[in-house]
GROMACS .gro file of N, CA and C in nm:
model
  393
    1MET      N    1   2.054  -8.540  -4.763
    1MET     CA    2   2.122  -8.392  -4.732
    1MET      C    3   2.216  -8.334  -4.846
    2LYS      N    4   2.227  -8.173  -4.864
    2LYS     CA    5   2.281  -8.148  -4.987
    2LYS      C    6   2.435  -8.106  -4.970
    3THR      N    7   2.487  -8.138  -5.056
    3THR     CA    8   2.661  -8.149  -5.074
    3THR      C    9   2.691  -8.005  -5.128
    4ALA      N   10   2.608  -7.961  -5.210
    4ALA     CA   11   2.647  -7.829  -5.274
    4ALA      C   12   2.736  -7.714  -5.186
    5GLY      N   13   2.695  -7.692  -5.074
    5GLY     CA   14   2.787  -7.597  -5.015
    5GLY      C   15   2.900  -7.640  -4.906
    6TYR      N   16   2.940  -7.788  -4.948
    6TYR     CA   17   3.058  -7.840  -4.870
    6TYR      C   18   3.194  -7.798  -4.909
    7VAL      N   19   3.265  -7.779  -4.822
    7VAL     CA   20   3.411  -7.721  -4.868
    7VAL      C   21   3.517  -7.875  -4.876
    8ALA      N   22   3.546  -7.881  -4.994
    8ALA     CA   23   3.614  -8.027  -5.056
    8ALA      C   24   3.744  -8.086  -4.972
    9ASP      N   25   3.791  -7.997  -4.965
    9ASP     CA   26   3.952  -8.031  -4.895
    9ASP      C   27   3.952  -8.061  -4.752
   10GLU      N   28   4.005  -8.145  -4.741
   10GLU     CA   29   3.975  -8.194  -4.556
   10GLU      C   30   4.045  -8.097  -4.484
   11ALA      N   31   4.154  -8.032  -4.509
   11ALA     CA   32   4.209  -7.904  -4.419
   11ALA      C   33   4.097  -7.796  -4.420
   12GLU      N   34   4.065  -7.725  -4.515
   12GLU     CA   35   3.934  -7.655  -4.551
   12GLU      C   36   3.805  -7.674  -4.474
   13ARG      N   37   3.788  -7.826  -4.462
   13ARG     CA   38   3.642  -7.870  -4.393
   13ARG      C   39   3.674  -7.829  -4.256
   14LEU      N   40   3.805  -7.887  -4.171
   14LEU     CA   41   3.832  -7.858  -4.059
   14LEU      C   42   3.833  -7.721  -4.057
   15SER      N   43   3.910  -7.645  -4.101
   15SER     CA   44   3.901  -7.510  -4.043
   15SER      C   45   3.733  -7.471  -4.078
   16ALA      N   46   3.671  -7.464  -4.152
   16ALA     CA   47   3.552  -7.401  -4.147
   16ALA      C   48   3.456  -7.484  -4.011
   17THR      N   49   3.475  -7.620  -3.997
   17THR     CA   50   3.422  -7.661  -3.880
   17THR      C   51   3.473  -7.578  -3.749
   18PHE      N   52   3.596  -7.563  -3.756
   18PHE     CA   53   3.638  -7.507  -3.637
   18PHE      C   54   3.589  -7.331  -3.645
   19ALA      N   55   3.568  -7.289  -3.744
   19ALA     CA   56   3.529  -7.117  -3.744
   19ALA      C   57   3.397  -7.172  -3.694
   20ALA      N   58   3.291  -7.226  -3.740
   20ALA     CA   59   3.154  -7.248  -3.685
   20ALA      C   60   3.154  -7.271  -3.595
   21LEU      N   61   3.218  -7.356  -3.515
   21LEU     CA   62   3.224  -7.368  -3.363
   21LEU      C   63   3.293  -7.281  -3.302
   22ALA      N   64   3.324  -7.189  -3.313
   22ALA     CA   65   3.379  -7.089  -3.254
   22ALA      C   66   3.293  -6.974  -3.188
   23ASP      N   67   3.188  -6.988  -3.245
   23ASP     CA   68   3.073  -6.887  -3.219
   23ASP      C   69   2.997  -6.914  -3.123
   24PRO      N   70   2.966  -6.894  -2.970
   24PRO     CA   71   2.877  -6.949  -2.875
   24PRO      C   72   2.706  -6.979  -2.917
   25THR      N   73   2.681  -6.875  -3.026
   25THR     CA   74   2.554  -6.907  -3.087
   25THR      C   75   2.514  -7.042  -3.164
   26ARG      N   76   2.626  -7.039  -3.236
   26ARG     CA   77   2.619  -7.163  -3.337
   26ARG      C   78   2.649  -7.287  -3.262
   27ARG      N   79   2.720  -7.309  -3.141
   27ARG     CA   80   2.766  -7.408  -3.027
   27ARG      C   81   2.604  -7.427  -2.963
   28ALA      N   82   2.558  -7.312  -2.944
   28ALA     CA   83   2.398  -7.349  -2.871
   28ALA      C   84   2.315  -7.421  -2.954
   29ILE      N   85   2.313  -7.373  -3.107
   29ILE     CA   86   2.235  -7.412  -3.220
   29ILE      C   87   2.247  -7.552  -3.225
   30LEU      N   88   2.383  -7.602  -3.213
   30LEU     CA   89   2.404  -7.746  -3.254
   30LEU      C   90   2.337  -7.820  -3.118
   31ALA      N   91   2.341  -7.747  -3.032
   31ALA     CA   92   2.326  -7.829  -2.920
   31ALA      C   93   2.175  -7.868  -2.894
   32ARG      N   94   2.114  -7.735  -2.961
   32ARG     CA   95   1.984  -7.751  -2.972
   32ARG      C   96   1.902  -7.871  -3.057
   33LEU      N   97   1.991  -7.881  -3.181
   33LEU     CA   98   1.995  -7.963  -3.286
   33LEU      C   99   2.002  -8.122  -3.238
   34ALA      N  100   2.085  -8.115  -3.146
   34ALA     CA  101   2.138  -8.263  -3.053
   34ALA      C  102   2.022  -8.320  -3.018
   35GLN      N  103   1.911  -8.259  -2.953
   35GLN     CA  104   1.771  -8.289  -2.924
   35GLN      C  105   1.697  -8.334  -3.012
   36GLY      N  106   1.689  -8.278  -3.145
   36GLY     CA  107   1.645  -8.327  -3.233
   36GLY      C  108   1.597  -8.200  -3.343
   37ASP      N  109   1.569  -8.240  -3.459
   37ASP     CA  110   1.557  -8.132  -3.576
   37ASP      C  111   1.453  -8.040  -3.534
   38ALA      N  112   1.471  -7.899  -3.597
   38ALA     CA  113   1.413  -7.813  -3.551
   38ALA      C  114   1.406  -7.697  -3.664
   39THR      N  115   1.311  -7.634  -3.669
   39THR     CA  116   1.278  -7.529  -3.809
   39THR      C  117   1.367  -7.364  -3.769
   40VAL      N  118   1.377  -7.293  -3.814
   40VAL     CA  119   1.478  -7.187  -3.801
   40VAL      C  120   1.361  -7.098  -3.681
   41LYS      N  121   1.245  -7.074  -3.728
   41LYS     CA  122   1.158  -7.038  -3.599
   41LYS      C  123   1.187  -7.083  -3.462
   42GLU      N  124   1.171  -7.248  -3.444
   42GLU     CA  125   1.229  -7.301  -3.318
   42GLU      C  126   1.334  -7.308  -3.266
   43ILE      N  127   1.441  -7.274  -3.380
   43ILE     CA  128   1.602  -7.232  -3.360
   43ILE      C  129   1.606  -7.110  -3.266
   44ALA      N  130   1.529  -7.007  -3.335
   44ALA     CA  131   1.528  -6.854  -3.294
   44ALA      C  132   1.474  -6.816  -3.166
   45ALA      N  133   1.379  -6.950  -3.124
   45ALA     CA  134   1.284  -6.887  -3.005
   45ALA      C  135   1.380  -6.817  -2.882
   46PRO      N  136   1.479  -6.912  -2.872
   46PRO     CA  137   1.532  -6.885  -2.724
   46PRO      C  138   1.620  -6.762  -2.730
   47PHE      N  139   1.672  -6.713  -2.849
   47PHE     CA  140   1.759  -6.628  -2.893
   47PHE      C  141   1.718  -6.485  -2.894
   48SER      N  142   1.792  -6.391  -2.861
   48SER     CA  143   1.723  -6.254  -2.889
   48SER      C  144   1.780  -6.199  -2.967
   49MET      N  145   1.785  -6.238  -3.078
   49MET     CA  146   1.819  -6.200  -3.213
   49MET      C  147   1.687  -6.254  -3.343
   50SER      N  148   1.711  -6.170  -3.457
   50SER     CA  149   1.595  -6.205  -3.568
   50SER      C  150   1.653  -6.347  -3.621
   51GLN      N  151   1.529  -6.373  -3.670
   51GLN     CA  152   1.519  -6.520  -3.750
   51GLN      C  153   1.616  -6.496  -3.839
   52PRO      N  154   1.664  -6.380  -3.953
   52PRO     CA  155   1.735  -6.364  -4.035
   52PRO      C  156   1.891  -6.369  -4.001
   53ALA      N  157   1.905  -6.331  -3.869
   53ALA     CA  158   2.027  -6.347  -3.793
   53ALA      C  159   2.088  -6.516  -3.747
   54ILE      N  160   1.965  -6.566  -3.735
   54ILE     CA  161   1.982  -6.694  -3.700
   54ILE      C  162   1.992  -6.805  -3.848
   55SER      N  163   1.934  -6.764  -3.928
   55SER     CA  164   1.968  -6.809  -4.111
   55SER      C  165   2.093  -6.790  -4.098
   56ARG      N  166   2.160  -6.695  -4.115
   56ARG     CA  167   2.294  -6.651  -4.108
   56ARG      C  168   2.388  -6.763  -4.045
   57HIS      N  169   2.362  -6.765  -3.930
   57HIS     CA  170   2.425  -6.883  -3.845
   57HIS      C  171   2.433  -7.016  -3.907
   58LEU      N  172   2.288  -7.061  -3.943
   58LEU     CA  173   2.265  -7.188  -4.014
   58LEU      C  174   2.338  -7.232  -4.142
   59LYS      N  175   2.333  -7.069  -4.169
   59LYS     CA  176   2.438  -7.121  -4.354
   59LYS      C  177   2.587  -7.150  -4.310
   60VAL      N  178   2.617  -7.078  -4.197
   60VAL     CA  179   2.790  -7.108  -4.138
   60VAL      C  180   2.788  -7.254  -4.131
   61LEU      N  181   2.682  -7.303  -4.060
   61LEU     CA  182   2.673  -7.438  -3.981
   61LEU      C  183   2.680  -7.528  -4.091
   62GLU      N  184   2.566  -7.495  -4.192
   62GLU     CA  185   2.562  -7.579  -4.298
   62GLU      C  186   2.696  -7.599  -4.388
   63HIS      N  187   2.752  -7.475  -4.439
   63HIS     CA  188   2.869  -7.487  -4.517
   63HIS      C  189   2.999  -7.563  -4.458
   64ALA      N  190   3.004  -7.568  -4.334
   64ALA     CA  191   3.075  -7.673  -4.212
   64ALA      C  192   3.027  -7.792  -4.256
   65GLY      N  193   2.908  -7.832  -4.283
   65GLY     CA  194   2.897  -7.964  -4.316
   65GLY      C  195   2.800  -7.999  -4.149
   66LEU      N  196   2.808  -7.939  -4.059
   66LEU     CA  197   2.762  -7.962  -3.937
   66LEU      C  198   2.593  -7.988  -3.936
   67ILE      N  199   2.516  -7.925  -4.006
   67ILE     CA  200   2.411  -7.919  -4.025
   67ILE      C  201   2.342  -7.928  -4.153
   68SER      N  202   2.236  -8.007  -4.172
   68SER     CA  203   2.159  -8.022  -4.318
   68SER      C  204   2.038  -7.930  -4.301
   69ARG      N  205   1.947  -7.911  -4.399
   69ARG     CA  206   1.834  -7.850  -4.415
   69ARG      C  207   1.730  -7.966  -4.486
   70GLY      N  208   1.632  -8.004  -4.492
   70GLY     CA  209   1.546  -8.079  -4.525
   70GLY      C  210   1.408  -8.010  -4.570
   71ARG      N  211   1.302  -8.089  -4.592
   71ARG     CA  212   1.193  -8.010  -4.635
   71ARG      C  213   1.081  -8.131  -4.604
   72VAL      N  214   0.981  -8.103  -4.520
   72VAL     CA  215   0.883  -8.185  -4.506
   72VAL      C  216   0.752  -8.128  -4.450
   73ALA      N  217   0.691  -8.134  -4.590
   73ALA     CA  218   0.569  -8.037  -4.639
   73ALA      C  219   0.597  -7.878  -4.636
   74GLN      N  220   0.546  -7.794  -4.555
   74GLN     CA  221   0.598  -7.691  -4.553
   74GLN      C  222   0.724  -7.659  -4.466
   75ARG      N  223   0.753  -7.751  -4.370
   75ARG     CA  224   0.839  -7.724  -4.270
   75ARG      C  225   0.978  -7.766  -4.323
   76ARG      N  226   1.086  -7.658  -4.339
   76ARG     CA  227   1.236  -7.704  -4.371
   76ARG      C  228   1.324  -7.718  -4.227
   77PRO      N  229   1.286  -7.821  -4.174
   77PRO     CA  230   1.360  -7.871  -4.032
   77PRO      C  231   1.530  -7.852  -4.089
   78CYS      N  232   1.589  -7.849  -3.971
   78CYS     CA  233   1.759  -7.835  -3.957
   78CYS      C  234   1.757  -7.953  -3.885
   79HIS      N  235   1.871  -8.052  -3.931
   79HIS     CA  236   1.934  -8.154  -3.888
   79HIS      C  237   2.070  -8.133  -3.862
   80LEU      N  238   2.120  -8.202  -3.703
   80LEU     CA  239   2.243  -8.194  -3.677
   80LEU      C  240   2.312  -8.330  -3.754
   81GLU      N  241   2.393  -8.294  -3.830
   81GLU     CA  242   2.525  -8.392  -3.915
   81GLU      C  243   2.628  -8.416  -3.801
   82GLY      N  244   2.606  -8.521  -3.703
   82GLY     CA  245   2.735  -8.554  -3.636
   82GLY      C  246   2.863  -8.600  -3.706
   83ARG      N  247   2.824  -8.658  -3.793
   83ARG     CA  248   2.939  -8.705  -3.844
   83ARG      C  249   3.068  -8.617  -3.887
   84GLN      N  250   3.013  -8.481  -3.901
   84GLN     CA  251   3.125  -8.389  -3.964
   84GLN      C  252   3.211  -8.381  -3.818
   85LEU      N  253   3.141  -8.396  -3.675
   85LEU     CA  254   3.247  -8.389  -3.586
   85LEU      C  255   3.318  -8.471  -3.529
   86THR      N  256   3.305  -8.546  -3.633
   86THR     CA  257   3.434  -8.704  -3.620
   86THR      C  258   3.547  -8.625  -3.699
   87LEU      N  259   3.549  -8.531  -3.789
   87LEU     CA  260   3.647  -8.493  -3.820
   87LEU      C  261   3.780  -8.421  -3.691
   88VAL      N  262   3.680  -8.338  -3.641
   88VAL     CA  263   3.718  -8.249  -3.477
   88VAL      C  264   3.817  -8.355  -3.404
   89VAL      N  265   3.691  -8.482  -3.376
   89VAL     CA  266   3.748  -8.546  -3.281
   89VAL      C  267   3.862  -8.647  -3.324
   90ASP      N  268   3.864  -8.671  -3.470
   90ASP     CA  269   4.012  -8.765  -3.517
   90ASP      C  270   4.154  -8.647  -3.520
   91TRP      N  271   4.103  -8.503  -3.535
   91TRP     CA  272   4.210  -8.436  -3.504
   91TRP      C  273   4.258  -8.419  -3.397
   92LEU      N  274   4.163  -8.416  -3.288
   92LEU     CA  275   4.220  -8.419  -3.147
   92LEU      C  276   4.288  -8.508  -3.127
   93GLU      N  277   4.231  -8.626  -3.162
   93GLU     CA  278   4.312  -8.777  -3.107
   93GLU      C  279   4.489  -8.740  -3.142
   94ASP      N  280   4.491  -8.733  -3.243
   94ASP     CA  281   4.632  -8.697  -3.255
   94ASP      C  282   4.726  -8.661  -3.179
   95TYR      N  283   4.649  -8.560  -3.069
   95TYR     CA  284   4.700  -8.498  -2.977
   95TYR      C  285   4.706  -8.580  -2.842
   96ARG      N  286   4.599  -8.725  -2.878
   96ARG     CA  287   4.602  -8.752  -2.741
   96ARG      C  288   4.715  -8.803  -2.657
   97SER      N  289   4.834  -8.869  -2.730
   97SER     CA  290   4.944  -8.934  -2.716
   97SER      C  291   5.016  -8.794  -2.650
   98TYR      N  292   5.034  -8.652  -2.684
   98TYR     CA  293   5.107  -8.578  -2.644
   98TYR      C  294   5.069  -8.529  -2.480
   99TRP      N  295   4.945  -8.518  -2.484
   99TRP     CA  296   4.893  -8.476  -2.362
   99TRP      C  297   4.905  -8.600  -2.274
  100ALA      N  298   4.858  -8.734  -2.314
  100ALA     CA  299   4.897  -8.830  -2.172
  100ALA      C  300   5.044  -8.848  -2.161
  101GLU      N  301   5.167  -8.812  -2.254
  101GLU     CA  302   5.287  -8.811  -2.218
  101GLU      C  303   5.299  -8.692  -2.110
  102ALA      N  304   5.254  -8.572  -2.125
  102ALA     CA  305   5.265  -8.422  -2.073
  102ALA      C  306   5.226  -8.498  -1.918
  103TYR      N  307   5.113  -8.545  -1.903
  103TYR     CA  308   5.033  -8.570  -1.798
  103TYR      C  309   5.122  -8.661  -1.722
  104ALA      N  310   5.185  -8.770  -1.812
  104ALA     CA  311   5.251  -8.890  -1.700
  104ALA      C  312   5.395  -8.819  -1.675
  105HIS      N  313   5.449  -8.727  -1.744
  105HIS     CA  314   5.574  -8.620  -1.652
  105HIS      C  315   5.570  -8.549  -1.570
  106LEU      N  316   5.424  -8.489  -1.572
  106LEU     CA  317   5.361  -8.432  -1.425
  106LEU      C  318   5.321  -8.538  -1.315
  107ASP      N  319   5.267  -8.608  -1.331
  107ASP     CA  320   5.270  -8.728  -1.260
  107ASP      C  321   5.371  -8.757  -1.147
  108GLU      N  322   5.494  -8.788  -1.258
  108GLU     CA  323   5.595  -8.802  -1.173
  108GLU      C  324   5.694  -8.697  -1.131
  109LEU      N  325   5.680  -8.553  -1.154
  109LEU     CA  326   5.717  -8.449  -1.093
  109LEU      C  327   5.632  -8.457  -0.939
  110LEU      N  328   5.539  -8.452  -0.949
  110LEU     CA  329   5.411  -8.451  -0.839
  110LEU      C  330   5.466  -8.555  -0.744
  111ASP      N  331   5.497  -8.663  -0.758
  111ASP     CA  332   5.547  -8.816  -0.700
  111ASP      C  333   5.674  -8.764  -0.623
  112THR      N  334   5.774  -8.708  -0.711
  112THR     CA  335   5.905  -8.658  -0.653
  112THR      C  336   5.892  -8.535  -0.554
  113LEU      N  337   5.823  -8.441  -0.577
  113LEU     CA  338   5.750  -8.331  -0.513
  113LEU      C  339   5.718  -8.401  -0.323
  114GLN      N  340   5.613  -8.489  -0.362
  114GLN     CA  341   5.540  -8.528  -0.280
  114GLN      C  342   5.666  -8.611  -0.183
  115ALA      N  343   5.763  -8.686  -0.233
  115ALA     CA  344   5.846  -8.794  -0.181
  115ALA      C  345   5.925  -8.707  -0.094
  116ASP      N  346   5.995  -8.550  -0.167
  116ASP     CA  347   6.059  -8.474  -0.104
  116ASP      C  348   6.017  -8.440   0.020
  117ASP      N  349   5.864  -8.415  -0.006
  117ASP     CA  350   5.777  -8.303   0.095
  117ASP      C  351   5.776  -8.422   0.238
  118ASP      N  352   5.768  -8.573   0.208
  118ASP     CA  353   5.768  -8.635   0.298
  118ASP      C  354   5.856  -8.653   0.371
  119LEU      N  355   5.977  -8.660   0.288
  119LEU     CA  356   6.100  -8.680   0.370
  119LEU      C  357   6.120  -8.559   0.451
  120ASP      N  358   6.130  -8.427   0.414
  120ASP     CA  359   6.129  -8.325   0.499
  120ASP      C  360   6.059  -8.329   0.601
  121GLN      N  361   5.950  -8.377   0.628
  121GLN     CA  362   5.843  -8.379   0.714
  121GLN      C  363   5.890  -8.494   0.819
  122THR      N  364   5.953  -8.577   0.795
  122THR     CA  365   6.022  -8.699   0.887
  122THR      C  366   6.137  -8.697   0.938
  123THR      N  367   6.190  -8.603   0.876
  123THR     CA  368   6.349  -8.553   0.942
  123THR      C  369   6.344  -8.424   1.012
  124GLY      N  370   6.237  -8.356   1.005
  124GLY     CA  371   6.237  -8.221   1.052
  124GLY      C  372   6.324  -8.137   0.966
  125GLY      N  373   6.346  -8.141   0.840
  125GLY     CA  374   6.404  -8.066   0.760
  125GLY      C  375   6.579  -8.080   0.786
  126ARG      N  376   6.619  -8.158   0.823
  126ARG     CA  377   6.756  -8.151   0.878
  126ARG      C  378   6.813  -8.272   0.782
  127GLU      N  379   6.750  -8.279   0.666
  127GLU     CA  380   6.820  -8.432   0.606
  127GLU      C  381   6.969  -8.347   0.556
  128GLY      N  382   7.067  -8.433   0.582
  128GLY     CA  383   7.200  -8.407   0.542
  128GLY      C  384   7.268  -8.284   0.629
  129GLN      N  385   7.219  -8.245   0.732
  129GLN     CA  386   7.302  -8.158   0.797
  129GLN      C  387   7.353  -8.232   0.934
  130ALA      N  388   7.459  -8.181   0.972
  130ALA     CA  389   7.530  -8.237   1.073
  130ALA      C  390   7.463  -8.230   1.192
  131PRO      N  391   7.448  -8.304   1.308
  131PRO     CA  392   7.400  -8.291   1.440
  131PRO      C  393   7.450  -8.177   1.545
   0.00000   0.00000   0.00000
């Protein structure tokens, strides 16, 4: 794998990765490469854009470290570099506890609301009212 195009700093690599993932065409290219290596021509086939346009997308993905390009005889297949996606997963993992706590609070609120609703139904909405 070539390393010349890589961004060195982790924060810059994360930004480059998110920028690359922001485009739906590039995400589709990654999905295609998850099925196996492919040439530019093979990658371009399902898209209604030129091979040079696909090549520009590939350069962005390569710069972000999400793909690499090899050489097999006359072919230059592109290869998904899944390790780079671990950078995104690790970043997202930092927020897992936040979301788990937020969902736990939401569950508590829903339980309270459900208990209040059940109480209203059993008392006919007359709780605390004098007969």
